């Protein structure tokens, strides 16, 4: 994709400009001067780097979606024929509220049913479901970096082995002592109901030029993404997923299963504290570092982008190749503004192997209930999906805590 190549070139040029201007700014400060024009220029380039990195990720996600065929497409199998018939019947029901009996039969034929329809409504066609998932994937950092499972029940259960089986060396005829029993923990992730309720006029629905799948996907996807993205970081686990920042945090030296270990910043800011980032990396066991990533808000990225090592090398590096991520200390950075900004007693940076640490479960099927009565002259489309999330491997994630003073 030509646009992506041009963007990568521009990103590299902007980073070189950023380093040059920021080095000038540092020399100004060291000499006792503070040129506000220069400082403003550095921050402008800093913001441009952030924007270009975000666009690069979006273009890469689009390329991946095209390569994986995540767009409505042909096929002539019985299921594909049924899916097309289901999509056509759904469109008619969506617009006019007709053909419910036929739509119910086609749900089963198209393998679209969630098996549990006690709340009423109908399962959206595959095209709409893919639209929702595709938008969520390009925006939600936690969905990109965590393990995602699709389930057909309300709960996903997983056993975690905490170890505990002892072993040792022994002579050929020596006594074999009884070994310890491994400790197994069961972790259950419950799918919680997430809803959105877009409204439309009948005039809009009667317009055959409107792509109903795209309209519903766009309306609902933004709401769903904002809600679940916040829950994956801050959710309290009550009628929503439990987020990484909602677990009990303890100093890493006192880490215990069921809690998240943290490294303290040492002062009330992160400035001139690059060594704490190294401490945070090494707080994570070596077995989890392969595949580990940084997670932080955009404002925190703007701060750490200025950090250097003892030899004057910048710790942040832009991804100057297709599908190459921006990195910090050699590890990819993911941006999620649901993570706390830098502030006293806040946790602005998480570092971990999220594929091992955090599990997101999606119950199969997004459902829509058409309501033409409650808000006349509008027609409400009560749309629901079921999503859960939680930490399943506590030692695979660590946090940085900003000291109170």
PDB file of C-alpha atoms in Angstrom, residues 116-218:
ATOM      1  CA  UNK A 116     -30.550 -18.379  24.047  1.00  0.00           C
ATOM      2  CA  UNK A 117     -33.163 -15.872  22.881  1.00  0.00           C
ATOM      3  CA  UNK A 118     -35.023 -15.284  26.141  1.00  0.00           C
ATOM      4  CA  UNK A 119     -34.342 -11.544  25.837  1.00  0.00           C
ATOM      5  CA  UNK A 120     -36.030 -11.436  22.423  1.00  0.00           C
ATOM      6  CA  UNK A 121     -34.692  -9.899  19.248  1.00  0.00           C
ATOM      7  CA  UNK A 122     -32.688 -11.450  16.447  1.00  0.00           C
ATOM      8  CA  UNK A 123     -29.052 -12.281  15.833  1.00  0.00           C
ATOM      9  CA  UNK A 124     -27.468  -9.826  13.442  1.00  0.00           C
ATOM     10  CA  UNK A 125     -26.135 -11.161  10.120  1.00  0.00           C
ATOM     11  CA  UNK A 126     -22.462 -12.007   9.779  1.00  0.00           C
ATOM     12  CA  UNK A 127     -21.761  -8.786   7.891  1.00  0.00           C
ATOM     13  CA  UNK A 128     -22.889  -6.637  10.818  1.00  0.00           C
ATOM     14  CA  UNK A 129     -21.090  -8.780  13.385  1.00  0.00           C
ATOM     15  CA  UNK A 130     -17.855  -8.477  11.411  1.00  0.00           C
ATOM     16  CA  UNK A 131     -18.309  -4.721  11.085  1.00  0.00           C
ATOM     17  CA  UNK A 132     -18.556  -4.394  14.869  1.00  0.00           C
ATOM     18  CA  UNK A 133     -15.569  -6.650  15.520  1.00  0.00           C
ATOM     19  CA  UNK A 134     -13.445  -4.962  12.877  1.00  0.00           C
ATOM     20  CA  UNK A 135     -13.943  -1.456  14.262  1.00  0.00           C
ATOM     21  CA  UNK A 136     -13.310  -2.658  17.811  1.00  0.00           C
ATOM     22  CA  UNK A 137     -10.071  -4.333  16.742  1.00  0.00           C
ATOM     23  CA  UNK A 138      -8.630  -1.161  15.233  1.00  0.00           C
ATOM     24  CA  UNK A 139      -9.443   0.997  18.274  1.00  0.00           C
ATOM     25  CA  UNK A 140      -9.244  -1.135  21.409  1.00  0.00           C
ATOM     26  CA  UNK A 141      -5.652  -1.756  22.514  1.00  0.00           C
ATOM     27  CA  UNK A 142      -6.678  -4.430  25.008  1.00  0.00           C
ATOM     28  CA  UNK A 143      -8.397  -6.448  22.278  1.00  0.00           C
ATOM     29  CA  UNK A 144      -5.256  -6.282  20.154  1.00  0.00           C
ATOM     30  CA  UNK A 145      -2.843  -7.459  22.825  1.00  0.00           C
ATOM     31  CA  UNK A 146      -4.947  -9.842  24.953  1.00  0.00           C
ATOM     32  CA  UNK A 147      -6.191 -13.354  24.265  1.00  0.00           C
ATOM     33  CA  UNK A 148      -9.751 -13.322  22.901  1.00  0.00           C
ATOM     34  CA  UNK A 149     -12.015 -16.390  23.021  1.00  0.00           C
ATOM     35  CA  UNK A 150     -15.439 -16.817  21.435  1.00  0.00           C
ATOM     36  CA  UNK A 151     -17.753 -18.897  23.618  1.00  0.00           C
ATOM     37  CA  UNK A 152     -21.296 -20.247  23.307  1.00  0.00           C
ATOM     38  CA  UNK A 153     -22.093 -20.261  27.048  1.00  0.00           C
ATOM     39  CA  UNK A 154     -22.199 -17.515  29.659  1.00  0.00           C
ATOM     40  CA  UNK A 155     -18.990 -18.542  31.474  1.00  0.00           C
ATOM     41  CA  UNK A 156     -15.489 -19.537  30.429  1.00  0.00           C
ATOM     42  CA  UNK A 157     -13.520 -21.547  32.991  1.00  0.00           C
ATOM     43  CA  UNK A 158      -9.785 -22.063  32.977  1.00  0.00           C
ATOM     44  CA  UNK A 159      -7.447 -23.993  35.286  1.00  0.00           C
ATOM     45  CA  UNK A 160      -4.125 -22.386  36.157  1.00  0.00           C
ATOM     46  CA  UNK A 161      -1.288 -24.456  37.590  1.00  0.00           C
ATOM     47  CA  UNK A 162       0.591 -22.454  40.211  1.00  0.00           C
ATOM     48  CA  UNK A 163       3.217 -25.169  40.529  1.00  0.00           C
ATOM     49  CA  UNK A 164       4.124 -26.751  43.853  1.00  0.00           C
ATOM     50  CA  UNK A 165       5.208 -30.241  42.758  1.00  0.00           C
ATOM     51  CA  UNK A 166       8.630 -30.842  44.325  1.00  0.00           C
ATOM     52  CA  UNK A 167      11.482 -32.865  42.871  1.00  0.00           C
ATOM     53  CA  UNK A 168      15.108 -33.574  43.610  1.00  0.00           C
ATOM     54  CA  UNK A 169      18.178 -35.695  43.002  1.00  0.00           C
ATOM     55  CA  UNK A 170      18.428 -39.133  44.554  1.00  0.00           C
ATOM     56  CA  UNK A 171      20.815 -42.070  44.607  1.00  0.00           C
ATOM     57  CA  UNK A 172      19.831 -45.233  42.757  1.00  0.00           C
ATOM     58  CA  UNK A 173      18.793 -46.976  45.968  1.00  0.00           C
ATOM     59  CA  UNK A 174      18.014 -43.878  47.997  1.00  0.00           C
ATOM     60  CA  UNK A 175      14.676 -43.160  49.651  1.00  0.00           C
ATOM     61  CA  UNK A 176      12.186 -41.229  47.555  1.00  0.00           C
ATOM     62  CA  UNK A 177      10.344 -38.718  49.692  1.00  0.00           C
ATOM     63  CA  UNK A 178       6.730 -37.876  48.935  1.00  0.00           C
ATOM     64  CA  UNK A 179       6.435 -34.839  46.650  1.00  0.00           C
ATOM     65  CA  UNK A 180       4.086 -31.896  47.051  1.00  0.00           C
ATOM     66  CA  UNK A 181       0.794 -31.695  45.189  1.00  0.00           C
ATOM     67  CA  UNK A 182       0.614 -29.065  42.429  1.00  0.00           C
ATOM     68  CA  UNK A 183      -1.661 -26.119  43.213  1.00  0.00           C
ATOM     69  CA  UNK A 184      -4.451 -25.643  40.685  1.00  0.00           C
ATOM     70  CA  UNK A 185      -6.680 -22.564  40.616  1.00  0.00           C
ATOM     71  CA  UNK A 186      -9.894 -22.299  38.637  1.00  0.00           C
ATOM     72  CA  UNK A 187     -10.573 -18.945  37.069  1.00  0.00           C
ATOM     73  CA  UNK A 188     -14.022 -18.166  35.694  1.00  0.00           C
ATOM     74  CA  UNK A 189     -14.671 -15.306  33.260  1.00  0.00           C
ATOM     75  CA  UNK A 190     -18.359 -14.412  33.008  1.00  0.00           C
ATOM     76  CA  UNK A 191     -19.767 -12.762  29.893  1.00  0.00           C
ATOM     77  CA  UNK A 192     -21.602  -9.555  30.851  1.00  0.00           C
ATOM     78  CA  UNK A 193     -24.244  -7.889  28.725  1.00  0.00           C
ATOM     79  CA  UNK A 194     -23.268  -4.731  26.871  1.00  0.00           C
ATOM     80  CA  UNK A 195     -25.943  -2.755  25.059  1.00  0.00           C
ATOM     81  CA  UNK A 196     -26.465   0.160  22.720  1.00  0.00           C
ATOM     82  CA  UNK A 197     -29.750   1.612  21.486  1.00  0.00           C
ATOM     83  CA  UNK A 198     -29.484   3.645  18.277  1.00  0.00           C
ATOM     84  CA  UNK A 199     -32.635   5.349  16.938  1.00  0.00           C
ATOM     85  CA  UNK A 200     -33.789   5.783  13.343  1.00  0.00           C
ATOM     86  CA  UNK A 201     -36.790   7.291  11.592  1.00  0.00           C
ATOM     87  CA  UNK A 202     -38.904   5.179   9.264  1.00  0.00           C
ATOM     88  CA  UNK A 203     -37.969   7.585   6.475  1.00  0.00           C
ATOM     89  CA  UNK A 204     -34.309   6.661   6.936  1.00  0.00           C
ATOM     90  CA  UNK A 205     -35.113   2.946   6.957  1.00  0.00           C
ATOM     91  CA  UNK A 206     -37.211   3.287   3.799  1.00  0.00           C
ATOM     92  CA  UNK A 207     -34.240   4.756   1.935  1.00  0.00           C
ATOM     93  CA  UNK A 208     -32.895   1.808  -0.077  1.00  0.00           C
ATOM     94  CA  UNK A 209     -29.581   3.609  -0.568  1.00  0.00           C
ATOM     95  CA  UNK A 210     -28.752   3.192   3.123  1.00  0.00           C
ATOM     96  CA  UNK A 211     -26.542   0.177   3.885  1.00  0.00           C
ATOM     97  CA  UNK A 212     -28.286  -1.125   6.999  1.00  0.00           C
ATOM     98  CA  UNK A 213     -25.391  -3.384   8.018  1.00  0.00           C
ATOM     99  CA  UNK A 214     -22.916  -0.503   7.787  1.00  0.00           C
ATOM    100  CA  UNK A 215     -25.244   1.899   9.600  1.00  0.00           C
ATOM    101  CA  UNK A 216     -25.904  -0.416  12.535  1.00  0.00           C
ATOM    102  CA  UNK A 217     -22.249  -1.425  12.677  1.00  0.00           C
ATOM    103  CA  UNK A 218     -21.035   2.179  12.767  1.00  0.00           C
TER     104      UNK A 218
END
